[in-house]
mmCIF file of C-alpha atoms in Angstrom:
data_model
loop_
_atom_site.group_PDB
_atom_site.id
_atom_site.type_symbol
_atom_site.label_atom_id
_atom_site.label_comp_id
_atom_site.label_asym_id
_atom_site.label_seq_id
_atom_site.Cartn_x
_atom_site.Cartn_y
_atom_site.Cartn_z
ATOM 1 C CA UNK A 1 24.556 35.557 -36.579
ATOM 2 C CA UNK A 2 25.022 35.446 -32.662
ATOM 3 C CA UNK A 3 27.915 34.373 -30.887
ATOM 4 C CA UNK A 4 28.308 34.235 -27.429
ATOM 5 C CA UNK A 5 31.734 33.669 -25.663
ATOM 6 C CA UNK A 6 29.710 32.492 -22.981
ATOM 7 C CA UNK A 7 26.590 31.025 -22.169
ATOM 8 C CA UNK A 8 23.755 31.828 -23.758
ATOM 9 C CA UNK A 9 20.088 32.166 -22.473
ATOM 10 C CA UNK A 10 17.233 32.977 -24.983
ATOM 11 C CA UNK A 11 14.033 33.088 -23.265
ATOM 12 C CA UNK A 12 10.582 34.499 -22.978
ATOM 13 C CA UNK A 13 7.038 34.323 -24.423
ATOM 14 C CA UNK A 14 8.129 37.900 -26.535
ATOM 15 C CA UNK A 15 11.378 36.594 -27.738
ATOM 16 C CA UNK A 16 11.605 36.149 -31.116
ATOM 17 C CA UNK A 17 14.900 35.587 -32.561
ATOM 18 C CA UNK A 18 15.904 35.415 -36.140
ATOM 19 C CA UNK A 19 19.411 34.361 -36.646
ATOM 20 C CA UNK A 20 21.470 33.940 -40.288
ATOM 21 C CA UNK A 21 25.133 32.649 -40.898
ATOM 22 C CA UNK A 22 26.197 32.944 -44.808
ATOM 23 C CA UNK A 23 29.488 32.184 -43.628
ATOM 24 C CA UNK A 24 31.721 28.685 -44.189
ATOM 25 C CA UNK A 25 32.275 27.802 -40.287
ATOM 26 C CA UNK A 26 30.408 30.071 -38.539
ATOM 27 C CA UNK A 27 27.038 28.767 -37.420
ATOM 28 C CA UNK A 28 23.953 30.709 -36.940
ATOM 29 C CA UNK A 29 23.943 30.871 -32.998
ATOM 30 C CA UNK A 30 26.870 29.834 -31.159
ATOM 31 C CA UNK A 31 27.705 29.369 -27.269
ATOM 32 C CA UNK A 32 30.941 28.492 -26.140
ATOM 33 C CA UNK A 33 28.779 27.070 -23.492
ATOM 34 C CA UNK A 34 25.396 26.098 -21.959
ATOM 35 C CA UNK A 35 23.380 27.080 -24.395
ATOM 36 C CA UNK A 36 19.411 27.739 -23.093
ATOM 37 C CA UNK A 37 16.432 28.265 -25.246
ATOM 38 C CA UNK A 38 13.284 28.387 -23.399
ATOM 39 C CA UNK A 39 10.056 29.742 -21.834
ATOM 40 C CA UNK A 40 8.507 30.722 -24.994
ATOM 41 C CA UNK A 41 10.827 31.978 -27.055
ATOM 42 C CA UNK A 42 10.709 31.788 -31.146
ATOM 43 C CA UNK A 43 14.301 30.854 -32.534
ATOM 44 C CA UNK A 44 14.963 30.469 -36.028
ATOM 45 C CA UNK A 45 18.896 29.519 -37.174
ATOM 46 C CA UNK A 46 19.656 29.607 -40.904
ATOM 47 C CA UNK A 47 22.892 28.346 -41.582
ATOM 48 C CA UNK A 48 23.451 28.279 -45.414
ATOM 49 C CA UNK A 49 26.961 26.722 -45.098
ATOM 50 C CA UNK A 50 27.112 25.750 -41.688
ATOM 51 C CA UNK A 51 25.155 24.579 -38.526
ATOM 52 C CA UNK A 52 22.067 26.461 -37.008
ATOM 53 C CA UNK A 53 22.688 26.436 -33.410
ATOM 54 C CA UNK A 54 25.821 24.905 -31.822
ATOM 55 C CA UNK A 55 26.753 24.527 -28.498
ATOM 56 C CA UNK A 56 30.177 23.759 -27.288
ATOM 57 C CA UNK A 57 28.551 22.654 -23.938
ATOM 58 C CA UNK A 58 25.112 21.623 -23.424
ATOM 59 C CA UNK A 59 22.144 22.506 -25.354
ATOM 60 C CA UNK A 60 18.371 23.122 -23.758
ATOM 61 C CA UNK A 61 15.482 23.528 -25.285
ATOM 62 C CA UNK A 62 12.222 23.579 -23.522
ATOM 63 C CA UNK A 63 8.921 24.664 -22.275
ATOM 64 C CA UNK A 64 5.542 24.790 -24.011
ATOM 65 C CA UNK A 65 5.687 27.436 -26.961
ATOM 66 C CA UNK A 66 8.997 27.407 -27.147
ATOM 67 C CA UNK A 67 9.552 26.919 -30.977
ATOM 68 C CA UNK A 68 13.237 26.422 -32.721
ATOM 69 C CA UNK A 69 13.592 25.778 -36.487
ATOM 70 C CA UNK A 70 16.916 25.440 -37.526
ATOM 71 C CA UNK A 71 18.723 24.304 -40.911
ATOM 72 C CA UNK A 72 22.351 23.794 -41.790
ATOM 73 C CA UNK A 73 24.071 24.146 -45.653
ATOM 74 C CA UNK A 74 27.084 21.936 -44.760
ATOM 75 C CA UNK A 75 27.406 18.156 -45.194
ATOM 76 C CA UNK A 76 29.502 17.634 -42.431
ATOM 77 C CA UNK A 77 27.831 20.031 -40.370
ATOM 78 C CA UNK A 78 24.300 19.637 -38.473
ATOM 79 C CA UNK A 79 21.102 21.689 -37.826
ATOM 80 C CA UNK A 80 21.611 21.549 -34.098
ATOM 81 C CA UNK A 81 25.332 20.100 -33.082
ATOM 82 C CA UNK A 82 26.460 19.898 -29.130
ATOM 83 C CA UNK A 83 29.362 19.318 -27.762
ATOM 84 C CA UNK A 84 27.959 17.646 -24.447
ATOM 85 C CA UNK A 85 23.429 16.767 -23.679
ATOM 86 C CA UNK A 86 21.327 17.693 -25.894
ATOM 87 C CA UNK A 87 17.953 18.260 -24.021
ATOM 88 C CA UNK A 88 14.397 18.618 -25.721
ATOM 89 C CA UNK A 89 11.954 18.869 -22.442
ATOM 90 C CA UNK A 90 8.927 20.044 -21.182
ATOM 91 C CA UNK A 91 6.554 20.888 -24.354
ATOM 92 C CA UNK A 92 8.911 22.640 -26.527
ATOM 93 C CA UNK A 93 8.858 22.268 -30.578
ATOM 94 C CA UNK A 94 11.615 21.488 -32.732
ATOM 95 C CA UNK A 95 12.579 21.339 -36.505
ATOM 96 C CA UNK A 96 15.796 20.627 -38.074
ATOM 97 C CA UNK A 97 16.542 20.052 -41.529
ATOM 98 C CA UNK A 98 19.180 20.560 -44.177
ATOM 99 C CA UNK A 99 22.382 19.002 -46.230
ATOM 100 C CA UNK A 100 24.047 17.666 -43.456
ATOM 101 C CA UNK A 101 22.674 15.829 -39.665
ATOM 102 C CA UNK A 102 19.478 16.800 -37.918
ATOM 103 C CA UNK A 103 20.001 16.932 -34.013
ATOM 104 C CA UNK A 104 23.923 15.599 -33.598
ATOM 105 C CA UNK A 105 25.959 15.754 -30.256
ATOM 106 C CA UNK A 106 29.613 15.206 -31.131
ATOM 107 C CA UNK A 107 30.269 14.011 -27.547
ATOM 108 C CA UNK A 108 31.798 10.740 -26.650
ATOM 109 C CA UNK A 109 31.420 11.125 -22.946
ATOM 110 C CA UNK A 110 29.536 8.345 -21.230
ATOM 111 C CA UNK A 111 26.211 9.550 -20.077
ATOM 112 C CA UNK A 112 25.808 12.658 -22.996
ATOM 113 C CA UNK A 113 22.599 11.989 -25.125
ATOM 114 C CA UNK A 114 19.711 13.546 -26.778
ATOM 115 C CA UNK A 115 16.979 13.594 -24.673
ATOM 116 C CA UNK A 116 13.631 14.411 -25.823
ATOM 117 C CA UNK A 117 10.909 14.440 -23.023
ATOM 118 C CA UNK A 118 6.977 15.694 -24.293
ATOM 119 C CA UNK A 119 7.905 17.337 -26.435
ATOM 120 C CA UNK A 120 7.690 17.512 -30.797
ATOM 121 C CA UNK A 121 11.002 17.033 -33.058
ATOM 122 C CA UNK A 122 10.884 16.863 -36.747
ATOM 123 C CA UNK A 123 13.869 16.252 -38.978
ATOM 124 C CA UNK A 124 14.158 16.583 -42.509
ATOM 125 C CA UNK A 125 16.951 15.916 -44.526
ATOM 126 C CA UNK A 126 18.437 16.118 -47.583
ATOM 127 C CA UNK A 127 21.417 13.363 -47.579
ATOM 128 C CA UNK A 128 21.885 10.092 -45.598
ATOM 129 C CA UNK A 129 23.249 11.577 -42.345
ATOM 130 C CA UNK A 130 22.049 10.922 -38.989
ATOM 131 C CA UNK A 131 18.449 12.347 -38.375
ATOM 132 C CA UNK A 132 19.117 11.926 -34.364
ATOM 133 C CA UNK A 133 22.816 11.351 -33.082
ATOM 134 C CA UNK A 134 24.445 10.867 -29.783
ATOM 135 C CA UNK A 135 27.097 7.681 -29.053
ATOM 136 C CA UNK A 136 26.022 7.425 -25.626
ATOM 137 C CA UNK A 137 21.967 7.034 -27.403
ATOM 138 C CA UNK A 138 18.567 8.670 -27.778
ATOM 139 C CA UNK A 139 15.986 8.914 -24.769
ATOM 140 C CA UNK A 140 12.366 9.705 -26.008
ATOM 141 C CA UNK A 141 9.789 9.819 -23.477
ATOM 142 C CA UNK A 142 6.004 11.274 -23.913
ATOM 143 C CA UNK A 143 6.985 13.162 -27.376
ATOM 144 C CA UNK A 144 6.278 12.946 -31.057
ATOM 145 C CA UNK A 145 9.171 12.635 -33.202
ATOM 146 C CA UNK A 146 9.629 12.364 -36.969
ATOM 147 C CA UNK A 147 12.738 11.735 -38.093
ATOM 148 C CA UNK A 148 14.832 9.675 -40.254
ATOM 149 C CA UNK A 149 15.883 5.808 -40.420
ATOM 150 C CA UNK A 150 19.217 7.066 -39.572
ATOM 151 C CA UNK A 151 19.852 7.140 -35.712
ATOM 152 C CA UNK A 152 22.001 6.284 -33.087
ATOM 153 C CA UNK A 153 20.726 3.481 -30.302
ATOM 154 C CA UNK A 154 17.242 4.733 -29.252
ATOM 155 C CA UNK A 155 15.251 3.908 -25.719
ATOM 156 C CA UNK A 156 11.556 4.775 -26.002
ATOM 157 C CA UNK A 157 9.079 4.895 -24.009
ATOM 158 C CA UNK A 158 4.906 6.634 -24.234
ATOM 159 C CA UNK A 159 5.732 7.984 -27.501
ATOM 160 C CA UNK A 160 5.363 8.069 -31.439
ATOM 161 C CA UNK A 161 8.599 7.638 -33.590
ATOM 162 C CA UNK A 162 8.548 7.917 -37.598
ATOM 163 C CA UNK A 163 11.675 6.078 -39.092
ATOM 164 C CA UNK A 164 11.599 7.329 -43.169
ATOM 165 C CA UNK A 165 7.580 6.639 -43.946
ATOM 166 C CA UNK A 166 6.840 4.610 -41.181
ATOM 167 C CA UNK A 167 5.246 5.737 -37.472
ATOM 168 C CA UNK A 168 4.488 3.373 -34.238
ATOM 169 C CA UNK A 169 3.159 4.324 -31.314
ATOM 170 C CA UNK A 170 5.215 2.675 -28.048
ATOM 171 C CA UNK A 171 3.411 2.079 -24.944
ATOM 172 C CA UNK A 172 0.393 4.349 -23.992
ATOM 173 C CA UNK A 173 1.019 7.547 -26.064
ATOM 174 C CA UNK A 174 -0.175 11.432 -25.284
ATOM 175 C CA UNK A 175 0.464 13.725 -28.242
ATOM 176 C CA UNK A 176 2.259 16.444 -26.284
ATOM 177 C CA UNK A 177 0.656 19.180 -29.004
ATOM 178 C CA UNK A 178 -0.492 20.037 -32.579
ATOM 179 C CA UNK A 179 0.730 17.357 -34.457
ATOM 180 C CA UNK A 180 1.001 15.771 -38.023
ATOM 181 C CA UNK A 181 0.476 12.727 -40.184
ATOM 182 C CA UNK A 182 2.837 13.773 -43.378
ATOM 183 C CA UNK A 183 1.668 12.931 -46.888
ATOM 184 C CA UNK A 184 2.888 9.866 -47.812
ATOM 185 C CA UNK A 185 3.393 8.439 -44.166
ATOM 186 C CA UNK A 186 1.804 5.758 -41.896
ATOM 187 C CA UNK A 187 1.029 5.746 -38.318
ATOM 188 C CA UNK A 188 0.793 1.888 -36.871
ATOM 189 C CA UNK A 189 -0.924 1.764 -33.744
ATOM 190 C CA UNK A 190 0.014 -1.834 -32.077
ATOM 191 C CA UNK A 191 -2.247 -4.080 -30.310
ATOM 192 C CA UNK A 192 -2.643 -3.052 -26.256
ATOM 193 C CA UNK A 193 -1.107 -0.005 -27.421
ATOM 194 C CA UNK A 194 -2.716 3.694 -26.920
ATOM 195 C CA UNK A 195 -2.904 6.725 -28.709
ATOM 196 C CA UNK A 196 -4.114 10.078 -27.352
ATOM 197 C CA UNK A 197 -5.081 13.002 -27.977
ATOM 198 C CA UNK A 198 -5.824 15.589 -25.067
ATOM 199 C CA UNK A 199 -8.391 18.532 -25.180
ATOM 200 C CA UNK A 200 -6.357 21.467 -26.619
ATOM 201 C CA UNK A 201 -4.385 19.626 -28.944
ATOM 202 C CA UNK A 202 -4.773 18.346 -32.960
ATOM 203 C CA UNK A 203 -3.632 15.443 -34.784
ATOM 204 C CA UNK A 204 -4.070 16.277 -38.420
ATOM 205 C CA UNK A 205 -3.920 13.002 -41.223
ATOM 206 C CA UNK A 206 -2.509 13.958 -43.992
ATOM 207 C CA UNK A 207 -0.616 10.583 -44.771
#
């Protein structure tokens, strides 16, 4: 596990961090801060009975290649928990699964969200908790993101959202990278609405 008194900056196109918590409490990466992962950087955060990353400040995640893939073992825990924004920008690539909540900021200062700006978030769970949490709401703008039909208020904009089974496309969507269709899921495109797909990137059908 990592823990950081401080903040904490992973970042770089040769990072790769591998990070592993077997302990009730202590999560996978911690910052009793600002909490940066970006640039490039590979992060994964196993937290068999706790969260993957936590922040006690904010959390950042961003730029294209930058890949995190965290889990959490504990039902009243999360795979990514924040204690102020939690802020998915600029091409990055995120996974959270596990017992408890996906992406969760425990914040109840006006103005803290999750933000997710072109970028790629998948949640999978394995209870009822929230897939995406903030009290203040959810901004996704120009990003794919599949996560559960549990959420806090949402505000969407150029983007694809899958609630449980079900995708839509809102406004005129980009995929922001290599994305997916799951097995078992369907993409509705609305009328006057717009899907693309760019040179460089995939969208693979599998549903």
């Amino acid at each position: 596990a990592i823990s950081a008194q401080t903040t904490l900056t992973i970042s770089g196109e040769d990072t790769v961090v591998n990070a592993t918590s077997n302990a009730s409490g202590y999560s996978a990466i911690r910052s009793t801060d600002t909490l940066t992962i970006s640039n490039g950087a590979q992060v994964t955060a196993t937290g068999t009975q706790s969260s993957g990353v936590d922040g006690y400040g904010d959390i950042v995640i961003s730029g294209t290649n930058t890949s995190v893939t965290a889990s959490n073992g504990a039902e009243n825990g999360a795979a990514i928990i924040g204690q102020g924004n939690i802020q998915i920008t600029d091409g990055a690539d995120v996974s959270a699964s596990g017992a408890g909540s996906g992406i969760y900021t425990t914040s109840t200062e006006s103005g803290d969200v999750v933000s997710i700006s072109g970028s790629t978030v998948q949640v999978k769970l394995d209870s009822n908790q929230y897939g995406i949490y903030a009290a203040s709401g959810i901004t996704i703008t120009g990003s794919w993101v599949d996560a559960t039909e549990q959420h806090s208020d949402i505000s969407i904009s150029d983007s694809v959202l899958f609630e449980g089974a079900t995708g839509q496309v809102y406004g005129d969507a980009t995929v922001p990278g290599d994305v997916e269709v799951p097995e078992g899921k369907t993409l509705n495109i609305p009328a006057n609405k717009t899907l693309v797909v760019p040179e460089g990137a995939t969208l693979t059908n599998n549903g």
